[in-house]
Coordinates of C-alpha atoms in Angstrom, one line a residue:
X1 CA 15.2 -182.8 -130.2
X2 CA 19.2 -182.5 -130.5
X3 CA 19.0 -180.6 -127.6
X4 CA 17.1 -183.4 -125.8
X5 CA 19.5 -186.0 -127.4
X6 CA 22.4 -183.8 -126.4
X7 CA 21.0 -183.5 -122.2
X8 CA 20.3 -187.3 -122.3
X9 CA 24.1 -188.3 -123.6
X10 CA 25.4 -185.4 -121.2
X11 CA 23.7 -187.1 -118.4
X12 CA 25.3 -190.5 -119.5
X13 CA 28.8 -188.9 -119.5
X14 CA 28.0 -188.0 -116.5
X15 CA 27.4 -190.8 -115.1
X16 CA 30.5 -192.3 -116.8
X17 CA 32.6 -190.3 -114.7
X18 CA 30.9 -190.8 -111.7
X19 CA 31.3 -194.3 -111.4
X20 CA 35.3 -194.4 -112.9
X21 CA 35.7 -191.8 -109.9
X22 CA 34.0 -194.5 -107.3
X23 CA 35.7 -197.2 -108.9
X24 CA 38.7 -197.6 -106.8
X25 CA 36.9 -196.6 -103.2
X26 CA 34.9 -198.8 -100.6
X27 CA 31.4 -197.7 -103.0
X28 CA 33.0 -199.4 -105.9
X29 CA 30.6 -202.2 -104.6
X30 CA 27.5 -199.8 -104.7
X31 CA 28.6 -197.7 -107.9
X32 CA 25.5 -197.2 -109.4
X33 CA 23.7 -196.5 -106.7
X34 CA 26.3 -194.0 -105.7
X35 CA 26.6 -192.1 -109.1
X36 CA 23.6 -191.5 -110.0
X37 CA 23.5 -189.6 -106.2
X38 CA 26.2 -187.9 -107.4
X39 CA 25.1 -187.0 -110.7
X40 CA 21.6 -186.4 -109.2
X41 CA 23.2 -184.1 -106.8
X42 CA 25.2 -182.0 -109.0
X43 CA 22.8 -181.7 -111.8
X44 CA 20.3 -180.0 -108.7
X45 CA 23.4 -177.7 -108.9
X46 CA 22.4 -175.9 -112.4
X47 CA 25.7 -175.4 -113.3
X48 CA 27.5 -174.0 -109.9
X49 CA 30.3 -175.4 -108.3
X50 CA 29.2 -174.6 -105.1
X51 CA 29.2 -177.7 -103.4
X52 CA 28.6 -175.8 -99.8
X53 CA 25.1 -176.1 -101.1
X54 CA 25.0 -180.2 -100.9
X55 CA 25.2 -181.1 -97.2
X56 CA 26.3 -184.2 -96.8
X57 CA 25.2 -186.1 -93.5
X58 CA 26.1 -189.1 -91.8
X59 CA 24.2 -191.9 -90.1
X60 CA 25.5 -195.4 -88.7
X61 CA 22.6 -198.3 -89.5
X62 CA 21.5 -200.2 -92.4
X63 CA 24.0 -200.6 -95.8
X64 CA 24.9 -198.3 -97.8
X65 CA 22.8 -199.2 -100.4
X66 CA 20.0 -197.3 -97.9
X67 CA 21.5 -193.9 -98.7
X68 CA 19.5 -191.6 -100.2
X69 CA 19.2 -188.0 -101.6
X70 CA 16.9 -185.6 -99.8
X71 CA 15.8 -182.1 -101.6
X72 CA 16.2 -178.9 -99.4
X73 CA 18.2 -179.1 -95.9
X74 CA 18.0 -181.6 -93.0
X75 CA 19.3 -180.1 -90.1
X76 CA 20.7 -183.0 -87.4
X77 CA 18.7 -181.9 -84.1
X78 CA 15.6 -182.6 -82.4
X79 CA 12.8 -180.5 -81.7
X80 CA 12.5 -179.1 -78.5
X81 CA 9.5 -180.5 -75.9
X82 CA 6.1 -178.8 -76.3
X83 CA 7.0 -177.1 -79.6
X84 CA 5.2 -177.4 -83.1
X85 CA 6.2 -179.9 -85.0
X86 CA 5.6 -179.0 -88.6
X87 CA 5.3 -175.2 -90.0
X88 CA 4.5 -174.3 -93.2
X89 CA 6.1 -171.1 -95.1
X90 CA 8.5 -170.5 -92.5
X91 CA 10.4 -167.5 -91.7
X92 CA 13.8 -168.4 -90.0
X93 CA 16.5 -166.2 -87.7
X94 CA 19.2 -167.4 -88.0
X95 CA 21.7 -166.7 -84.3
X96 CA 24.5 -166.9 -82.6
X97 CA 23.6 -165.3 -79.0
X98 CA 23.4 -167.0 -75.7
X99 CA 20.1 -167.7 -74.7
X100 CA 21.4 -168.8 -71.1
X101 CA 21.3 -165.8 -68.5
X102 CA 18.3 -166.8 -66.4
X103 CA 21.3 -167.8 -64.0
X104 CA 22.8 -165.8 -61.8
X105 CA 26.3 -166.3 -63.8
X106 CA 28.8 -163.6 -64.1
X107 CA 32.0 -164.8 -63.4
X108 CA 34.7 -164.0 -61.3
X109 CA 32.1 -161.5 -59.2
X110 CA 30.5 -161.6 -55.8
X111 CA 27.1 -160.7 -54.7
X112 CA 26.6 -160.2 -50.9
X113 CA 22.9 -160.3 -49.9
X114 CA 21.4 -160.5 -46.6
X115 CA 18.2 -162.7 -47.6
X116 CA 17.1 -165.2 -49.8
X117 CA 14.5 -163.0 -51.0
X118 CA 16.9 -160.8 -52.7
X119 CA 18.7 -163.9 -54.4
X120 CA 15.1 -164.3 -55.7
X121 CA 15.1 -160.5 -56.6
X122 CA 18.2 -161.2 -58.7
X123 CA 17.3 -164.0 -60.5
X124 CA 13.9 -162.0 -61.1
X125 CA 16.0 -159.2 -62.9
X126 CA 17.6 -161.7 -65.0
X127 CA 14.6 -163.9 -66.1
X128 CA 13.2 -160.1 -67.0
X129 CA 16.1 -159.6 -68.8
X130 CA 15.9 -162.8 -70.8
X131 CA 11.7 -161.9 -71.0
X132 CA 12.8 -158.5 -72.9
X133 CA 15.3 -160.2 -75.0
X134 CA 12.8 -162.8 -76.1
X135 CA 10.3 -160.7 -77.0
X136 CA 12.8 -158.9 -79.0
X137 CA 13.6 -161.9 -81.4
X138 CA 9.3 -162.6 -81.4
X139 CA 9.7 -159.0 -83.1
X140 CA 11.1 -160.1 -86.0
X141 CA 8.0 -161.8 -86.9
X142 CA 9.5 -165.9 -86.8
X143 CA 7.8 -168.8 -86.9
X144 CA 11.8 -170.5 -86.2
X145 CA 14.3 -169.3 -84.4
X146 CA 17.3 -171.6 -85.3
X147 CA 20.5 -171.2 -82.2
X148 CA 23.9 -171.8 -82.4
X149 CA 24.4 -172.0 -78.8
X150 CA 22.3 -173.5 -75.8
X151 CA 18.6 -171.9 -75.1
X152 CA 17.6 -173.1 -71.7
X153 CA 14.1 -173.8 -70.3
X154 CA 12.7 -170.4 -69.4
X155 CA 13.4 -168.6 -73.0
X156 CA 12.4 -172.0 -74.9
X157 CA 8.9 -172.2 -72.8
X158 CA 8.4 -168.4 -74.1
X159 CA 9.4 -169.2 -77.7
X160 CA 7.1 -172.6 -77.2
X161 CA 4.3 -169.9 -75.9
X162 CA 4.7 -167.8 -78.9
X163 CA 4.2 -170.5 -81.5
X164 CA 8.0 -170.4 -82.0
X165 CA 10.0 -173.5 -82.9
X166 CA 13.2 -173.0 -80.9
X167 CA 16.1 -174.9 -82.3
X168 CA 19.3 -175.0 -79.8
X169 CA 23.2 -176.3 -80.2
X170 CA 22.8 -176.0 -84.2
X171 CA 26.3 -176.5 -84.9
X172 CA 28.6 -174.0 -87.1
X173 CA 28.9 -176.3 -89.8
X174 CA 25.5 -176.3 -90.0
X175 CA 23.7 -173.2 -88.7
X176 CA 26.3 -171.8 -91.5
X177 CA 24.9 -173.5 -94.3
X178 CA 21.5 -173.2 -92.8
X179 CA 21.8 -169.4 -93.6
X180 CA 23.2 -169.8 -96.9
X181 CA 21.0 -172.4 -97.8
X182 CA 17.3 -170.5 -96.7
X183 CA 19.0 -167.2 -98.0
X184 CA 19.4 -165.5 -94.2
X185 CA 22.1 -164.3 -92.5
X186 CA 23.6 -165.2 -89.0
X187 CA 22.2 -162.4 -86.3
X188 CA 23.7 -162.2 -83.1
X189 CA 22.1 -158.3 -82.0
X190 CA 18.1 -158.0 -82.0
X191 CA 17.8 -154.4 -81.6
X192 CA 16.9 -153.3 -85.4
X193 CA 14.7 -156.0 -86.7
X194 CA 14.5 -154.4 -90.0
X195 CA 18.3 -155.0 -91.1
X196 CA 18.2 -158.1 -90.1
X197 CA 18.0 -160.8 -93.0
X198 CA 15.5 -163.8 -92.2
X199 CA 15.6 -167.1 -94.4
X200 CA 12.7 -168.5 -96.4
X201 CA 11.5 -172.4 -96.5
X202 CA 8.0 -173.7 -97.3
X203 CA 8.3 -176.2 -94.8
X204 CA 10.0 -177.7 -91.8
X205 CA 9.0 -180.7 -90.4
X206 CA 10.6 -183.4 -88.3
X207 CA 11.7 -186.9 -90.1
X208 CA 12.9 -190.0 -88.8
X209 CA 16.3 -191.6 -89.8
X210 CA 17.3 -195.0 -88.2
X211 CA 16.4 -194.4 -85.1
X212 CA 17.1 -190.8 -84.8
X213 CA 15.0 -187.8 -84.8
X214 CA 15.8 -185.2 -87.7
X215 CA 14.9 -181.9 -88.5
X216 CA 14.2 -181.3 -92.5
X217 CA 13.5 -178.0 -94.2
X218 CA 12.0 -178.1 -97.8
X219 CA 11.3 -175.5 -100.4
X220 CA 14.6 -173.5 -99.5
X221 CA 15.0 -170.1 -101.0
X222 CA 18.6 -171.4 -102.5
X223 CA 16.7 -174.4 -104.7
X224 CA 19.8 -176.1 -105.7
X225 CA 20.3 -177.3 -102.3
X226 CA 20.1 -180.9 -101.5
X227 CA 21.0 -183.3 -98.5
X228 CA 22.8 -186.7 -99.5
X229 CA 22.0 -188.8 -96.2
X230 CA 25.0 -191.6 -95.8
X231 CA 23.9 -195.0 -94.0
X232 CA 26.7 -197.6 -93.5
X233 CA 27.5 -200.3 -90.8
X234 CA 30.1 -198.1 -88.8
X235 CA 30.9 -194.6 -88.5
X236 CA 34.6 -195.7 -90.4
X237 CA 32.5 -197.0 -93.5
X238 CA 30.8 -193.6 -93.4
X239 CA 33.7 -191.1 -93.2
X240 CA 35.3 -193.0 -96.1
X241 CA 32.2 -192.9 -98.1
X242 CA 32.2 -188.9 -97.7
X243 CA 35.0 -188.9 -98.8
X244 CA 35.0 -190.9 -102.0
X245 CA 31.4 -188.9 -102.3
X246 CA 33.1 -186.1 -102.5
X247 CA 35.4 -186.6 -104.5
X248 CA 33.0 -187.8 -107.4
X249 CA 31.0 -184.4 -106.4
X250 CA 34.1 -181.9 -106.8
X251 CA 34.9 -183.8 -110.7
X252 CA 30.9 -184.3 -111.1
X253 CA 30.9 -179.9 -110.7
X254 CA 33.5 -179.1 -112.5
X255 CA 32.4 -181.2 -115.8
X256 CA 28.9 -179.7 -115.4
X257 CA 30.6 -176.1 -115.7
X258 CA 33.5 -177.1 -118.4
X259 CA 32.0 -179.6 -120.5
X260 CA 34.9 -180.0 -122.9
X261 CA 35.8 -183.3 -122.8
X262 CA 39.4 -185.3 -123.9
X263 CA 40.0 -189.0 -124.8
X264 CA 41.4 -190.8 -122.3
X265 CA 44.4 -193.8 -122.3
X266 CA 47.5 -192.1 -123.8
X267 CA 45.5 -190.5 -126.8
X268 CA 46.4 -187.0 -125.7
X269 CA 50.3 -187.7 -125.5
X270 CA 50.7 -189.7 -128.5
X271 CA 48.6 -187.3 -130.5
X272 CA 51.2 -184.0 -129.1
X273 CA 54.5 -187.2 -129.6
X274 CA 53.6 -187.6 -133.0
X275 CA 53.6 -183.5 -133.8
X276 CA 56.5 -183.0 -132.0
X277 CA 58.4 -185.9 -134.0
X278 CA 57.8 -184.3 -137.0
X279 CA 59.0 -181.0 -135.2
X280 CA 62.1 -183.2 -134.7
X281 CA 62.6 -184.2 -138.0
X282 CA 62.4 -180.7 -139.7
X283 CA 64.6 -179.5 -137.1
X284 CA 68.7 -178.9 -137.8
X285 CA 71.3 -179.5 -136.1
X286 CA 71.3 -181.0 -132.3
X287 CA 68.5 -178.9 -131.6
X288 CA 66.3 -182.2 -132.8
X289 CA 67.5 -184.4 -130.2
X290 CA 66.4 -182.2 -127.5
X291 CA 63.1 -182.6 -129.5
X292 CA 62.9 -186.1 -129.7
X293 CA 63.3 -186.7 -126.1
X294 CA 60.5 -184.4 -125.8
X295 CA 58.5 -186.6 -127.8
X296 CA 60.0 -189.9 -126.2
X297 CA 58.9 -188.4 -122.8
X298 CA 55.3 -188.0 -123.9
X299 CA 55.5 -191.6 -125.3
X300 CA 56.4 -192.6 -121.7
X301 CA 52.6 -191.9 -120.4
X302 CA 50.9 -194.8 -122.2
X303 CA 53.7 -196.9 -122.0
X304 CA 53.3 -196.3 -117.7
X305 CA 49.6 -196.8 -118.4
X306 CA 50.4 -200.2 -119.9
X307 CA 52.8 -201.4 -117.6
X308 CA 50.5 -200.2 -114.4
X309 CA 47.4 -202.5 -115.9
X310 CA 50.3 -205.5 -116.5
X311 CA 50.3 -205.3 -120.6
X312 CA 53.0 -206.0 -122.6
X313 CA 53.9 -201.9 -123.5
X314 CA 56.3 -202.5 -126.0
X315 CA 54.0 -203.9 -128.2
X316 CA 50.6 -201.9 -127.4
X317 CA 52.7 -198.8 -127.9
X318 CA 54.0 -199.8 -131.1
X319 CA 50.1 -200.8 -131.8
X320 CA 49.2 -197.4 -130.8
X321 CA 52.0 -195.4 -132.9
X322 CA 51.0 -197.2 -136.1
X323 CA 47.2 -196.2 -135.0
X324 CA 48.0 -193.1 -134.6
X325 CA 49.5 -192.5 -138.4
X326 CA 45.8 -193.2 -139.8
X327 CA 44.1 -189.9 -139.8
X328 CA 41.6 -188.3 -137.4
X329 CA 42.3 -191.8 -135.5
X330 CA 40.9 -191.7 -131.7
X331 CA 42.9 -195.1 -130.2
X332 CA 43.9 -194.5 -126.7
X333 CA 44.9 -198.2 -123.9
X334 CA 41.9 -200.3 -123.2
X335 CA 43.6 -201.2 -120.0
X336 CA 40.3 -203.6 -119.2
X337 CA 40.5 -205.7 -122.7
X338 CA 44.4 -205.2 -123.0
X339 CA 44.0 -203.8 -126.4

């Protein structure tokens, strides 16, 4: 039951900090909404600061109250035409290989030929080519071969053929993360099947957001993962929402793997001022003035934390030093009340 008592108040910290982190950014509007994403997000987490595992995407339309977290990873493409649109307990190669040499392109060289037939006979070689090299990636045994560069017509037909979803132009940022996220790794040879590392998903299916066309994988091998979709009126909005989002995420992890926590508002540095005054006092000779200033200097942090919220410091410090002589006492600057 402590235990319980302890998760639930650890959870309410948490969400403490997440909204005095939003507080001065353009979600201070949408705080709640935001932390508990946040907290939601990190807790997913189980303790690791890897925050390469929450993808964080962005999509103009509706408010921002409409953003919303997503489990697994949502990948921003469309499916290619006559492909399958769903599969369940997928097996993913990962790549970075062009999928483009059913054209006659090598640069910079010249082919003489006296007919169109051999042009044809050329471009035959190179669709054969591309045949072999497809049926090299169907070895692996996919149901989703996921591209960072461009797969034209003829190999996507044969991956369509095969049963294959072919995804093409999957960014770095996010073929990169794919990988980590479904637990493969990026291939760019086919030749040895067997060294190559596949990712894992239970399912990938294709979602609508706004009005575009998404692809989402669930049931990733790396569970923590999590996508935090971002909707705002203009793609200015957005950016400065990642960013405040992120910063709540990067404090959010860190509490979650060093939950010591200290009182805020000057408590630390009057606490240390009034040690080192006594320091001061036992101290000969001029030694104790070099002490004292120490101590006067520490003093200087609430007084700044006063002055920033417009209180009269003089006299909340003064409150605070004679606070601060009662044992175990925990009194820190209220800068909201002014007490």
């Amino acid at each position: 039951m402590a235990f319980l008592n302890f998760a639930e108040k650890f959870k309410s910290d948490l969400m403490k900090i997440a909204r005095t982190t939003l507080s001065s950014k353009i979600l201070s509007q949408d705080k709640e909404h935001f932390a508990q994403l946040a907290v939601d997000a990190v807790m997913r987490l189980k303790g690791s600061t890897n925050l390469e595992a929450i993808q964080i995407i962005k999509k103009p339309g509706g408010s921002l109250k409409d953003s919303f977290l997503d489990e697994g990873f949502i990948l921003d493409k469309k499916i290619g035409l006559g492909q399958p649109k769903r599969i369940e307990n997928a097996k993913i190669l990962v790549a970075n290989t062009a999928m483009d040499t059913d054209k006659v392109k090598i640069y910079g060289a010249r082919v003489r030929v006296d007919s169109m037939s051999k042009v044809a006979e050329i471009e035959g070689a190179e669709k054969e080519k591309m045949r072999e090299k497809v049926k090299k990636i169907i070895a692996h045994g996919i149901n989703c071969f996921v591209n960072r560069q461009l797969i034209y017509n003829f190999p996507e037909e044969l991956f369509a053929d095969a049963g294959i979803l072919a995804i093409e132009h999957a960014d770095f940022d996010g073929i990169e993360r794919l990988a980590l996220v479904t637990g493969g790794e990026i291939a760019s040879t086919f030749d040895n099947p067997e060294s190559v590392k596949l990712g894992h998903c239970k399912l990938i299916e294709e979602i609508m957001i706004g009005e575009d066309k998404l692809i989402h994988f669930s049931g990733v091998e790396m569970g923590q993962a999590c996508t935090v979709v971002l909707r705002g009126a203009s793609h200015h909005v957005l950016d400065e929402a990642e960013r405040s989002l992120h910063d709540a995420l990067c404090v959010l992890s860190q509490t979650v793997n060093d939950t010591r926590v200290l009182l805020g508002g000057g408590w630390p540095e009057m606490v240390m001022a009034k040690e080192v005054d006594e320091l001061a006092r036992k101290t000969p000779g001029k030694k104790s003035h070099a002490i004292e200033a120490f101590s006067r200097a520490l003093v200087a942090i609430p007084t700044i934390i006063a002055d920033n919220a417009g209180l009269d410091s003089a006299d909340l410090v003064a409150h605070l030093r004679a606070e601060h002589h009662k044992e175990g006492c925990n009194a820190g600057i209220d800068v909201i009340s002014g007490s």
